[in-house]
Coordinates of C-alpha atoms in Angstrom, one line a residue:
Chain A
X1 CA 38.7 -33.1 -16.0
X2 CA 39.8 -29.6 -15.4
X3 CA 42.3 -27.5 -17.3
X4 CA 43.0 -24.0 -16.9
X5 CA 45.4 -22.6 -19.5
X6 CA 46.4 -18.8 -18.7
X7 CA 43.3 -17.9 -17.1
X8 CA 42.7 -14.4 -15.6
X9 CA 39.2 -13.8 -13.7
X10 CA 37.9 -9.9 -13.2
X11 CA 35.5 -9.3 -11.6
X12 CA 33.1 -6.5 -13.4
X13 CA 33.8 -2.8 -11.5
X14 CA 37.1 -4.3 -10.1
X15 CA 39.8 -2.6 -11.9
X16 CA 42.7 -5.5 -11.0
X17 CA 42.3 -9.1 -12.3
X18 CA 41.7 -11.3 -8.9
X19 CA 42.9 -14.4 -10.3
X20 CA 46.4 -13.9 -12.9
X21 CA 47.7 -16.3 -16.0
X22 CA 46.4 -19.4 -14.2
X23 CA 47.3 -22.7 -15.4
X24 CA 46.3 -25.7 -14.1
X25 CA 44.7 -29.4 -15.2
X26 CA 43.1 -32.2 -12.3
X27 CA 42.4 -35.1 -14.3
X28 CA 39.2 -37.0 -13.3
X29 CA 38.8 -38.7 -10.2
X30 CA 41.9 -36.6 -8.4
X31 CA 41.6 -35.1 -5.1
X32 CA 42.9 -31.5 -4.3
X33 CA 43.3 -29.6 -1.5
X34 CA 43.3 -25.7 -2.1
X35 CA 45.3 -23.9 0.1
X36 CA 46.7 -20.2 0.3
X37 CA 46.3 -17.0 2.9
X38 CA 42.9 -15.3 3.2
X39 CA 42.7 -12.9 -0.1
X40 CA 44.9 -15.4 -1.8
X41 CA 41.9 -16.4 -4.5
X42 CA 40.5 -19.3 -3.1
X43 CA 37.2 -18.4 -3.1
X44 CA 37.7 -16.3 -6.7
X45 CA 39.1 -19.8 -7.9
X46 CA 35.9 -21.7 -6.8
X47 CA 33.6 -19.2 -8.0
X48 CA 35.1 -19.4 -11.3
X49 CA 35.0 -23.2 -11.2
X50 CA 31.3 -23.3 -10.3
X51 CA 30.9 -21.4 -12.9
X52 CA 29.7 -18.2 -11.4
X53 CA 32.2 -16.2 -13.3
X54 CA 33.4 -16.2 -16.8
X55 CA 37.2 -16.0 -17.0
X56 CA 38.1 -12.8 -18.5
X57 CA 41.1 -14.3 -20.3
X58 CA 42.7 -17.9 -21.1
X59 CA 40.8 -20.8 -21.8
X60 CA 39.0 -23.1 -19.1
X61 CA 37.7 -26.6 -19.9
X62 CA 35.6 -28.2 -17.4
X63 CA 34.2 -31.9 -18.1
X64 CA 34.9 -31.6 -21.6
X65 CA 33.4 -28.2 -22.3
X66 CA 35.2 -25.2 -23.3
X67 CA 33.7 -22.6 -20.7
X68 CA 34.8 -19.8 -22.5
X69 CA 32.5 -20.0 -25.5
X70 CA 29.9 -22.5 -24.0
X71 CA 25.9 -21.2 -24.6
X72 CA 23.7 -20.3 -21.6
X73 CA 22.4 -24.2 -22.3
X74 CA 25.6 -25.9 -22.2
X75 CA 26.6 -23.6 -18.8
X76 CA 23.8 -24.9 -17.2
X77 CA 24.1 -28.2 -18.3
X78 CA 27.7 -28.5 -16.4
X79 CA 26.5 -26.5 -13.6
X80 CA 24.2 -29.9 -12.8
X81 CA 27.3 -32.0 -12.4
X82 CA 29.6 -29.7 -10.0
X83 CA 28.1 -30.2 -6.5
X84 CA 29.7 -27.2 -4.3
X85 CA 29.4 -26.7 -0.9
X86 CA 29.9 -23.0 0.0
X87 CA 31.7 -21.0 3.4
X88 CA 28.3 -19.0 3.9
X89 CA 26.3 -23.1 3.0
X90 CA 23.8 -20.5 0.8
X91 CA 20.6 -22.5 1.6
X92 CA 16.8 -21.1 0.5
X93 CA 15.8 -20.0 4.1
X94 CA 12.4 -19.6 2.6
X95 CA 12.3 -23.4 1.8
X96 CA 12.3 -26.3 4.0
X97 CA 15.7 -28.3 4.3
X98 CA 14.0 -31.1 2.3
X99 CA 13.2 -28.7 -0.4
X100 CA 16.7 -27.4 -0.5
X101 CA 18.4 -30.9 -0.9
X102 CA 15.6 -32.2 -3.2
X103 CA 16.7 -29.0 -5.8
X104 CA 19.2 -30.7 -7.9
X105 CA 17.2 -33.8 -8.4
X106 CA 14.4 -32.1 -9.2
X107 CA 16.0 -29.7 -12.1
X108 CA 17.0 -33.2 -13.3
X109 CA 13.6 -34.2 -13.6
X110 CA 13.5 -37.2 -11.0
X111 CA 10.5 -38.6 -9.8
X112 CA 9.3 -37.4 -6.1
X113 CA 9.3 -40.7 -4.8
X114 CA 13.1 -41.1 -5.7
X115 CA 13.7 -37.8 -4.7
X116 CA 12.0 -38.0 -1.6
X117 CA 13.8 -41.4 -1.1
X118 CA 17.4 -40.0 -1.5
X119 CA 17.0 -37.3 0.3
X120 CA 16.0 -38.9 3.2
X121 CA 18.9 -40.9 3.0
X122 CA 21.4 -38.4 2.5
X123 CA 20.0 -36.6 5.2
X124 CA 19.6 -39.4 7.9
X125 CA 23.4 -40.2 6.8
X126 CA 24.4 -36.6 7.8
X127 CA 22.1 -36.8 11.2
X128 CA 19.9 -34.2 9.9
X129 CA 16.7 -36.0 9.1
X130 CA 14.8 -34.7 11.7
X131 CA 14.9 -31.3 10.3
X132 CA 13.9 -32.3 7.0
X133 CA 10.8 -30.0 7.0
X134 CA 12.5 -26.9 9.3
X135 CA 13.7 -24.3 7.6
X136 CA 17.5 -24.2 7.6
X137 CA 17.2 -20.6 9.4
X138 CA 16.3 -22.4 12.6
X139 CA 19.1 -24.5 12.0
X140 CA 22.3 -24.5 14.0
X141 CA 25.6 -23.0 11.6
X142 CA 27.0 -26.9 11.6
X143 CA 23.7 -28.3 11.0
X144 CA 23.2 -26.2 7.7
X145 CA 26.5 -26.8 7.1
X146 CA 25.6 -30.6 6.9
X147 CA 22.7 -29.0 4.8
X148 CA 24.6 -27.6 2.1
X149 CA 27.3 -30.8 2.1
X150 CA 23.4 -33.1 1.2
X151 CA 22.4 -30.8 -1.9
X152 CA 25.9 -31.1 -3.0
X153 CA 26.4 -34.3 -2.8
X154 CA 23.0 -35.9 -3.7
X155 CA 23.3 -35.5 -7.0
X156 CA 26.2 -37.6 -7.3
X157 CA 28.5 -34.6 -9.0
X158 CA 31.0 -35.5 -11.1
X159 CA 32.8 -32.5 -9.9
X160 CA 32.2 -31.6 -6.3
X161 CA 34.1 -28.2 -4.5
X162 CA 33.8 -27.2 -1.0
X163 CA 34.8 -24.5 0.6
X164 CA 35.8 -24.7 3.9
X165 CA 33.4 -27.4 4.3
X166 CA 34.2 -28.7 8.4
X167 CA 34.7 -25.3 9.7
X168 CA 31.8 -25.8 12.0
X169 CA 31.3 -29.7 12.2
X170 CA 32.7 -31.7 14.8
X171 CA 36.3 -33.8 14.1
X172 CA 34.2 -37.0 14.0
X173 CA 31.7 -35.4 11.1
X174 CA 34.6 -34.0 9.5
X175 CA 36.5 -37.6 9.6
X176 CA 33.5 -38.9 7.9
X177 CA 33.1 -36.4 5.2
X178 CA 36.6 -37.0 4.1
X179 CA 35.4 -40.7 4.2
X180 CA 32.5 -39.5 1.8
X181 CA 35.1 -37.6 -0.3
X182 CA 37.2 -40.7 -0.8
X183 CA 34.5 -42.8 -1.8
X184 CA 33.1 -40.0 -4.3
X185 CA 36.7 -40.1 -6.1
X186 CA 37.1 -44.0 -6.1
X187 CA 33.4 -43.4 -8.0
X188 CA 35.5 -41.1 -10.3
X189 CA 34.6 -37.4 -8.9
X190 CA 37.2 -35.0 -8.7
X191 CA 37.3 -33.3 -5.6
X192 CA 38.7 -29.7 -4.3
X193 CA 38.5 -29.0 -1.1
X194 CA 39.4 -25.2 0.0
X195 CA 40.7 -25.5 3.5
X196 CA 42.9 -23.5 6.4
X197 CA 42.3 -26.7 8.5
X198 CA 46.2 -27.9 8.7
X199 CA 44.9 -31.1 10.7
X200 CA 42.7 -32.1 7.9
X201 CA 45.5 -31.4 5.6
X202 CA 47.9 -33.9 7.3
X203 CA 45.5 -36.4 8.0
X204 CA 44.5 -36.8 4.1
X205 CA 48.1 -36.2 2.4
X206 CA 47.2 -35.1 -1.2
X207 CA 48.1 -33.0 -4.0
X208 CA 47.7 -29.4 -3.2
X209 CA 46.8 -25.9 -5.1
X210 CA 48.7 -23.1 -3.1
X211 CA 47.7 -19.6 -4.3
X212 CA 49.1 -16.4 -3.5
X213 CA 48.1 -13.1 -4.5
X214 CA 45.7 -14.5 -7.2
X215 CA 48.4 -16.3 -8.8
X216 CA 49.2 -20.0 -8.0
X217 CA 52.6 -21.1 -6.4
X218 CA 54.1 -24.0 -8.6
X219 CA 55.7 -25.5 -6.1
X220 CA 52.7 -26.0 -3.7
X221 CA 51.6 -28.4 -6.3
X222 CA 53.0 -31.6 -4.9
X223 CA 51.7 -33.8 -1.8
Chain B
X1 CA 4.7 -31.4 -0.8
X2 CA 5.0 -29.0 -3.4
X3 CA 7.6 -29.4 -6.4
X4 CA 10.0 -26.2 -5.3
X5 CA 11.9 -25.6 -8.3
X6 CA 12.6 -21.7 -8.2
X7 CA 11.3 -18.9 -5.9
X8 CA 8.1 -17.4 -6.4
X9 CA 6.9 -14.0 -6.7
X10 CA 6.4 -12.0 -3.5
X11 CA 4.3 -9.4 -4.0
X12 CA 0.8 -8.6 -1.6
X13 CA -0.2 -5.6 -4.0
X14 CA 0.1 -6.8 -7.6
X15 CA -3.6 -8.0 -7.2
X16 CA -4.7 -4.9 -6.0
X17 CA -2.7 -2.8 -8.4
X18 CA -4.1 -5.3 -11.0
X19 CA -7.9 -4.7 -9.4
X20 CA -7.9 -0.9 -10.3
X21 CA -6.2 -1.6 -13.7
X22 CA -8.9 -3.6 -14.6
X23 CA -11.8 -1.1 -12.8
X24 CA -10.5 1.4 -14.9
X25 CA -10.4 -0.7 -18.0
X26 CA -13.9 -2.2 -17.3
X27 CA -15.0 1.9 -17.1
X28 CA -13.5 2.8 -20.6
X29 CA -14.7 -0.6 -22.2
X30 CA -18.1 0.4 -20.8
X31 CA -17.6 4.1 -22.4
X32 CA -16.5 2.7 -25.5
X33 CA -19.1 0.4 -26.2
X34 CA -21.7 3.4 -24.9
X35 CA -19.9 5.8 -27.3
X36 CA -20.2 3.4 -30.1
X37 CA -24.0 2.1 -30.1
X38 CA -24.5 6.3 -29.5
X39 CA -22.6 7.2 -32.3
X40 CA -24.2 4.2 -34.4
X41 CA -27.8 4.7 -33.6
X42 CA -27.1 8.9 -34.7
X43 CA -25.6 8.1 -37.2
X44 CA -28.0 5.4 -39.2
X45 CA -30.8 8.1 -37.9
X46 CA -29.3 11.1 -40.0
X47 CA -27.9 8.6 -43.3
X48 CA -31.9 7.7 -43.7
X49 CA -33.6 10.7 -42.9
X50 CA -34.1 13.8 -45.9
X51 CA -36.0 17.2 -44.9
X52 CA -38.2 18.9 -47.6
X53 CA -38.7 22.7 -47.4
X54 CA -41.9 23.5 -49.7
X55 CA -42.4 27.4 -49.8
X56 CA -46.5 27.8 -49.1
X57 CA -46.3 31.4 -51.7
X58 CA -46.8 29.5 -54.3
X59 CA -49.7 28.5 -56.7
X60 CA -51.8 25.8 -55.4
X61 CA -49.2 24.7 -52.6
X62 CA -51.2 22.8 -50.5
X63 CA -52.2 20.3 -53.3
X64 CA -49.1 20.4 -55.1
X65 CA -47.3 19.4 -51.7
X66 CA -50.2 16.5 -51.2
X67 CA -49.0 15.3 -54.8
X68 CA -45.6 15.4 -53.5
X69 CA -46.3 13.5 -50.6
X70 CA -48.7 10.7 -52.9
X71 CA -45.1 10.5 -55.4
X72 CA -43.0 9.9 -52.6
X73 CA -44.6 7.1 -50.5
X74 CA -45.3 5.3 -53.8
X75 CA -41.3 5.2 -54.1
X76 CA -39.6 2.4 -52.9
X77 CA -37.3 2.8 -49.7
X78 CA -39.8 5.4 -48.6
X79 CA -40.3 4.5 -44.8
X80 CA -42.2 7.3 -43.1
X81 CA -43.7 10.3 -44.7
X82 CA -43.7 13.4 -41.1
X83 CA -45.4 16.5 -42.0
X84 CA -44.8 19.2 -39.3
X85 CA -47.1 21.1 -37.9
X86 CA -46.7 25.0 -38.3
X87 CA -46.6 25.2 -34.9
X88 CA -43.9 22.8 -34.5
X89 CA -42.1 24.8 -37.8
X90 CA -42.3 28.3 -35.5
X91 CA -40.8 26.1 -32.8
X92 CA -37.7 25.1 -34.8
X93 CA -37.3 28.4 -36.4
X94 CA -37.6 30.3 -33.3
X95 CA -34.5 31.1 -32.7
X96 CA -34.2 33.2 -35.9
X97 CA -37.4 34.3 -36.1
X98 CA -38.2 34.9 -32.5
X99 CA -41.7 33.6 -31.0
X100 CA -44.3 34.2 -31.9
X101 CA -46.8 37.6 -31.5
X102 CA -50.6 36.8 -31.6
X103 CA -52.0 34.5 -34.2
X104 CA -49.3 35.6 -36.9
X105 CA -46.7 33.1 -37.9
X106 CA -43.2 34.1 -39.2
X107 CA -41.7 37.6 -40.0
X108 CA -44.2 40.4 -41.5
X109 CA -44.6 39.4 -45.2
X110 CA -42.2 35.9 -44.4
X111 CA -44.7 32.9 -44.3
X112 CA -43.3 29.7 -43.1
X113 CA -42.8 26.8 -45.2
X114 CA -44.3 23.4 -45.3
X115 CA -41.6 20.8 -43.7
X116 CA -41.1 17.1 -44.9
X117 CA -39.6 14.7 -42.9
X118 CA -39.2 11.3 -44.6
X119 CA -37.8 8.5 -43.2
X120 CA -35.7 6.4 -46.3
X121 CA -33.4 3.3 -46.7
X122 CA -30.3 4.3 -47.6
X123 CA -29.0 5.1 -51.2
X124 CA -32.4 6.8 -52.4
X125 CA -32.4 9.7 -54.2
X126 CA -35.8 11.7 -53.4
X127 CA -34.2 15.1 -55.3
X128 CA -35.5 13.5 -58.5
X129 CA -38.9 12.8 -57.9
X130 CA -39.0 16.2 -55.6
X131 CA -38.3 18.5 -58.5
X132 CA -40.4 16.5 -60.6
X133 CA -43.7 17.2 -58.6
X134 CA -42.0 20.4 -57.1
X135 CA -39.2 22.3 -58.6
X136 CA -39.6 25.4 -56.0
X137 CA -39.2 22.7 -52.9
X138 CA -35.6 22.2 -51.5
X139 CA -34.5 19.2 -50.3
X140 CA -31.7 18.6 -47.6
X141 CA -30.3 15.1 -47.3
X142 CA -29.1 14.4 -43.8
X143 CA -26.7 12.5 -44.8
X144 CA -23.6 15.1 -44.2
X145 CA -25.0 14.9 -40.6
X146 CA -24.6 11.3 -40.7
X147 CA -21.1 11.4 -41.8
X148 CA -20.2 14.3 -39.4
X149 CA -22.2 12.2 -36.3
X150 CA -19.8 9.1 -37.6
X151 CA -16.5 10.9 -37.5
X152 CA -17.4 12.3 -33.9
X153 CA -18.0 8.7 -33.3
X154 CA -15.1 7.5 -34.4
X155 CA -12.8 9.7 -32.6
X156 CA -14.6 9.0 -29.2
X157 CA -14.3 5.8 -30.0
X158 CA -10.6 6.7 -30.8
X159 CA -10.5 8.3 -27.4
X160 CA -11.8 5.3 -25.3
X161 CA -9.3 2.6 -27.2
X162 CA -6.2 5.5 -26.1
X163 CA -7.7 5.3 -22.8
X164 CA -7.9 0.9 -22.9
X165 CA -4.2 1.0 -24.5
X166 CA -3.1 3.5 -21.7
X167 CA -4.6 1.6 -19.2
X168 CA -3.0 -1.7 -20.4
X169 CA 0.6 -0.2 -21.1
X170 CA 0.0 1.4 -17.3
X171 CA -0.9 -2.0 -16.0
X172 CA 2.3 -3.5 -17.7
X173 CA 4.4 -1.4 -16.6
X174 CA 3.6 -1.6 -12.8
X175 CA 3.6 -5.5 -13.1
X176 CA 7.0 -5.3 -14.8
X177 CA 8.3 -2.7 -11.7
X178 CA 6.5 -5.1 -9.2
X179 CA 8.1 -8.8 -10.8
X180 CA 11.2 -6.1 -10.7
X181 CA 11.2 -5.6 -7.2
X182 CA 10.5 -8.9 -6.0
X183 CA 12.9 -10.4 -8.1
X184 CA 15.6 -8.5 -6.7
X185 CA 14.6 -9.1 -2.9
X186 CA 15.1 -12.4 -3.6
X187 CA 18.6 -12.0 -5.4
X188 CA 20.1 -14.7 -3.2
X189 CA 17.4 -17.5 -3.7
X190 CA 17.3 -17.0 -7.6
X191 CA 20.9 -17.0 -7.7
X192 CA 21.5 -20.5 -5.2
X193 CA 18.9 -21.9 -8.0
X194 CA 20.6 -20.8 -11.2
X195 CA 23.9 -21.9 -10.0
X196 CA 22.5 -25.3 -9.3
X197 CA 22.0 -25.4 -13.1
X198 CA 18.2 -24.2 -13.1
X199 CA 17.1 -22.6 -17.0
X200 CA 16.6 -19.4 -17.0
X201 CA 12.8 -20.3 -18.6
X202 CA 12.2 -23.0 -15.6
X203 CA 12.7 -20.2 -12.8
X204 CA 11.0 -17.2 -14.9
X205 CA 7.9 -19.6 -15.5
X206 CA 7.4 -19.9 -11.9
X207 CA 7.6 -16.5 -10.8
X208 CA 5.5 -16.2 -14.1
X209 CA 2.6 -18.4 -12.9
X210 CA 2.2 -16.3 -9.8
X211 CA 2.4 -13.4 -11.5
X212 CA -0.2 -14.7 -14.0
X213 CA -2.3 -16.5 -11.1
X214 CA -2.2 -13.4 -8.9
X215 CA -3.0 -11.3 -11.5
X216 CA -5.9 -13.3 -12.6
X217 CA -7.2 -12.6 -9.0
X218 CA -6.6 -9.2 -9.2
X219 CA -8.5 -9.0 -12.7
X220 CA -11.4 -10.9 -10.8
X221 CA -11.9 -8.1 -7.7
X222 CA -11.6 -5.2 -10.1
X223 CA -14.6 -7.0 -12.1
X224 CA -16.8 -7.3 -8.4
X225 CA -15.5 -3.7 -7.8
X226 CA -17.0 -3.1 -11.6
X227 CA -20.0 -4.3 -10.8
X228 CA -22.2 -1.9 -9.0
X229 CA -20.9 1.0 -11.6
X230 CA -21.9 -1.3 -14.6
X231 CA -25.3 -2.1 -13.1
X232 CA -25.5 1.3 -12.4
X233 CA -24.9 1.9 -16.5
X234 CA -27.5 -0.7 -17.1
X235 CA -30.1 0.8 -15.1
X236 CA -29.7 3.9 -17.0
X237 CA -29.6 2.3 -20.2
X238 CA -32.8 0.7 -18.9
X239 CA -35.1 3.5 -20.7
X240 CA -33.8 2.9 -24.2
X241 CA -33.6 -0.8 -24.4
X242 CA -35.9 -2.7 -26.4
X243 CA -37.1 -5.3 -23.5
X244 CA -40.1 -6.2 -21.6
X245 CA -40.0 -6.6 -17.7
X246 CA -37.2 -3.9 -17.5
X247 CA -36.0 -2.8 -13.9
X248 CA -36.8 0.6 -12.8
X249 CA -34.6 0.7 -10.5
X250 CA -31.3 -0.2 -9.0
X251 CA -32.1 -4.2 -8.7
X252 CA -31.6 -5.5 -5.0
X253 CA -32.3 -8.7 -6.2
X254 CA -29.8 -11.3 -7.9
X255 CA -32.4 -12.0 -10.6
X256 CA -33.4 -8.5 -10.9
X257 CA -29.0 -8.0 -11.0
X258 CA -29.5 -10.5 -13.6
X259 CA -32.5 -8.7 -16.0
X260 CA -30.4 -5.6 -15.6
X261 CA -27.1 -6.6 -16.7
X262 CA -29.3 -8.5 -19.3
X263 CA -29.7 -4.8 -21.1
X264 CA -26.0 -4.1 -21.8
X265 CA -24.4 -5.2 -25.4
X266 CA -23.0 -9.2 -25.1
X267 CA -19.6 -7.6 -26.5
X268 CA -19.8 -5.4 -23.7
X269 CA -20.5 -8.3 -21.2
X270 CA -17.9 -10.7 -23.2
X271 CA -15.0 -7.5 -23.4
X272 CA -15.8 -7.5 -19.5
X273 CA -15.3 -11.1 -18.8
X274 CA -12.4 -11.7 -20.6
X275 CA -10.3 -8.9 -18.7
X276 CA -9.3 -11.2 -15.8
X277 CA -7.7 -13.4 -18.5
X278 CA -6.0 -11.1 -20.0
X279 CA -4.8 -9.6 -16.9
X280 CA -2.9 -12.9 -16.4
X281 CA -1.8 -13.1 -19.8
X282 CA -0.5 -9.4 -19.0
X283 CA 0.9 -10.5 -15.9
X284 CA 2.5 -13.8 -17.5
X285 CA 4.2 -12.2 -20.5
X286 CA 5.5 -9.2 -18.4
X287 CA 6.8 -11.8 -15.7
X288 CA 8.4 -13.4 -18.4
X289 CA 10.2 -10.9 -20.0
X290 CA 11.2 -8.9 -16.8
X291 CA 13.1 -12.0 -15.4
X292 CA 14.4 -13.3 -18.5
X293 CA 15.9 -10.0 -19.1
X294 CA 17.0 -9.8 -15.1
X295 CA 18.9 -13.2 -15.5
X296 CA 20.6 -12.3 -18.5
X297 CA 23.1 -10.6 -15.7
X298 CA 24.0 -13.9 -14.5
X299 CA 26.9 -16.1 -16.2

C-alpha cells in the first residue's frame, strides 16, 4: 500500500518544490503506469518512493510505515522490500554482476548457497548468466539493463518501481518483463512502471499516474 | 567468492602515511622511555647521596673527622662512606679558586676542606649525628638535586607524551581525511548500497576493516623501518646495561640483533609492539566515525 496525502518534495539547494500537494493511494498488488512529459516529476516521484528523499511536506505511507517520521532503522527496513530498477540501471561497476544481484539477499542475511542459487536463476531467466562474474561495465547498455531488472526483482519486493525499464531491451524481452510484472502482482506486489513507451502502454491497459509540472493530473488516473 | 556487502576503502597510501606515524611514534616512545630511566637513575642518585664539608682549621681535624666517619658507618642506611682526595677537592673547586700554583692548595691563607661523600637509603638524617661528632662540619643533602633532577624529568617526559599524543591526533586525522576521500570517490557505490536498504554500521564496518587491516600493515612497516634506529639506541645503551656478552657493535647477526634489542626496557619493547595494534584500532574507530558521520547526509 501507498498513500500520498498533500505531499511536496524539495530538493535541498532547489528553491521551488519539484513535486506539489500530491495525493495519491495504490492499494497492494495494483499495477501503475507513470506517465507525464520529460521534467514532469517522474523520476522526483520515484526517488521519493524509493525512499531517496524525504517529502518536505504532507504525509507518505509506504507498506504500513509513516515515512515522514520513520527512524534511520525503520527507512532501511522498507528500503529491503521496494526493488527499483533505475533509467541510468546504477550497478557497482567495481563488482561482478553476480555480486550486484546477490546484494539484496545478502543484506537479508541468506545463506551463499541460496544466494548463489537464485541468482543464477534469475540471471539465466534474463539470458545473462554468462556474465555472471563480468563486471557490468563490459556489459552492453540492455544487458545491464537486464542487470538492474535481477537485483530488483530477486528479492521478491513487495513494492517494485522501474523506471523506464525496456528502453534498451528488445520487444520480445520487454513482452516478457511485463509477463514478470504480472506475475509479481498476482503474488501481491504493487508495481509502477515510469514509461514514454506508448506501445507498452496499449498493450498492458492499466491505471495510470499522469504528472505535469510536478503536480499530478486527476484525470490521467483512469485506464 | 567473497561476501560483497558494501564498498571498501581505496586508498594505496594510508599504509604508508600510517608507516611514518608509527616511525615517528616508535622514535618518541623510545625518547620517552630513555628520558625516563635517565631521569630515574639521577634522580634516586642525588635523593641518597649527602656531602659533608669539614673545615681542616680546626683542633684535631683529622681525628675528629675519622670519628665522624667511625659514627656514620655504624648508622644504619649508611651505604658508602667516599672521602675525596685534596687533589680531587682542588679539582672541584677550581673553577673558583683557579688551579693550582706549586705544591700550595687553595687561596693564600684559605685551606681546603675535607669532603664527605656518603652514599644513604633514603629518609636518613645524618645532620644529627654530624653535629654531634662535628658541629663546625656542614652538611648538604642532595636531596633538592634529586627533586630538581625529577621535575626536569617529568617535564621531558611531559614533552615526549605531547609529542606521542601529537603524533596520534596527526595520525587520526590523516586517516579521517584519507577514509574522507575515498568515501566520496565512491559516492555512487555507497549510495546504490544504502538505497538497497544496507545499515549505515554494515557498510562503515567494512570500509572500517580495511581501514583497520591496512592500517595494521602500515603500523607493521613503520616498526621494520624502526628497527635499525632502535638497534641503533640499543647499541648505545650497550655501555650502561647491566649484562654479560653485550654487543660492541652494530649486530650483523639475527642473534647478535637479538642480544641487542635484549638491552632496551620490556615496556619499551612491549609500547613498541603494540603500536601496529593500535594503529588499526586508530584506523577502525576513525573509519568508523568518518563514515557514520558521512552517511548521516543520506535519507
Amino acid at each position: 500500500m501507498i498513500r500520498l496525502r498533500d505531499v511536496s518534495l524539495k530538493p535541498a539547494g532547489v528553491g521551488q518544490p519539484v513535486l506539489h500537494s500530491m495525493t495519491l493511494s495504490i492499494p497492494q498488488g495494483e499495477f501503475r503506469w507513470l506517465l507525464g512529459p520529460s521534467g514532469a516529476g517522474k523520476s522526483s516521484l520515484l526517488r521519493l518512493l524509493t525512499l531517496g528523499a524525504r517529502p518536505a511536506s504532507g504525509q507518505m505511507d509506504i507498506l504500513g510505515t509513516s515515512v515522514t517520521g520513520a527512524s534511520r532503522g525503520a527507512l532501511r527496513n522498507l528500503r529491503r522490500r521496494i526493488g527499483f530498477v533505475p533509467q541510468d540501471y546504477r550497478l557497482i561497476g567495481e563488482w561482478t554482476v553476480f555480486d550486484n544481484v546477490a546484494l539484496p539477499l545478502r543484506l537479508r542475511g541468506r545463506s551463499e548457497r541460496d544466494i548463489r542459487q537464485e541468482v543464477f536463476s534469475v540471471l539465466e531467466w534474463l539470458d545473462v548468466a554468462a556474465h555472471a562474474h563480468s563486471r557490468p561495465t563490459i556489459l552492453s547498455g540492455g544487458e545491464q539493463q537486464r542487470v538492474a531488472i535481477a537485483r530488483a526483482l530477486i528479492g521478491r519486493p513487495d513494492i517494485l518501481l522501474a523506471d523506464e525499464p525496456t528502453n534498451a531491451l528488445e520487444e520480445s524481452q520487454a513482452r516478457r518483463l511485463l509477463s514478470t510484472f504480472q506475475e509479481l502482482i498476482d503474488l501481491g506486489t504493487t508495481v509502477i512502471v515510469a514509461t514514454h513507451n506508448e506501445s507498452l502502454v496499449r498493450e498492458a491497459p492499466a491505471q495510470s499516474i499522469m504528472l505535469r509540472d510536478g503536480t499530478l493530473d486527476p484525470q490521467a488516473i483512469a485506464p | 567468492m567473497s561476501r560483497r556487502v558494501s564498498p571498501g576503502l581505496r586508498s594505496g597510501s594510508l599504509p604508508l602515511l600510517v608507516a611514518l606515524m608509527t616511525l615517528l611514534a616508535g622514535l618518541a616512545l623510545a625518547g620517552l622511555s630513555g628520558i625516563q630511566s635517565l631521569a630515574e637513575g639521577w634522580s634516586q642518585a642525588a635523593r641518597s647521596a649527602a656531602t659533608i664539608e669539614i673545615p681542616t682549621d680546626i683542633p684535631n681535624a683529622s681525628d675528629r673527622t675519622e670519628a665522624l666517619v667511625h659514627a656514620l658507618k655504624a648508622l644504619d642506611g649508611v651505604t658508602n662512606i667516599q672521602k675525596l682526595s685534596t687533589d680531587k677537592v682542588q679539582d672541584l673547586l677550581a673553577p673558583w679558586l683557579g688551579q693550582p700554583v706549586g705544591s700550595h692548595r687553595g687561596l693564600p691563607g684559605l685551606s681546603l676542606p675535607e669532603v664527605l661523600i656518603v652514599a644513604h637509603t633514603r629518609g636518613i638524617d645524618l645532620s644529627a649525628t654530624v653535629h654531634d661528632a662535628l658541629p663546625e662540619a656542614i652538611v648538604q643533602e642532595d636531596l633538592q638535586w634529586g627533586q630538581r633532577l625529577e621535575r626536569l624529568g617529568t617535564s621531558l617526559t611531559g614533552c615526549a607524551w605531547l609529542a606521542v599524543i601529537l603524533i596520534a591526533a596527526i595520525a587520526t586525522l590523516s586517516i579521517g581525511i584519507t577514509v574522507r576521500r575515498s568515501v566520496a570517490a565512491q559516492k555512487r557505490a555507497v549510495d546504490i548500497v544504502h538505497s538497497l536498504g544496507a545499515a549505515d554500521l554494515t557498510i562503515s564496518s567494512h570500509i572500517a576493516g580495511r581501514a583497520a587491516l591496512l592500517s595494521f600493515l602500515g603500523g607493521v612497516a613503520g616498526l621494520i623501518l624502526l628497527t635499525p634506529l632502535t638497534t641503533s639506541l640499543a647499541t648505545t645503551l650497550s655501555p650502561f646495561a647491566h649484562q654479560s656478552a653485550l654487543p660492541a657493535a652494530f649486530p650483523t647477526t639475527l642473534d647478535g640483533w637479538w642480544t641487542t634489542l635484549g638491552i632496551l626496557p620490556p615496556s619499551l619493547l612491549k609500547e613498541l609492539g603494540a603500536l601496529p595494534f593500535i594503529a588499526a584500532c586508530l584506523g577502525w574507530l576513525t573509519a568508523q566515525g568518518v563514515v557514520l558521520v558521512w552517511l548521516r547526509r543520506l535519507p
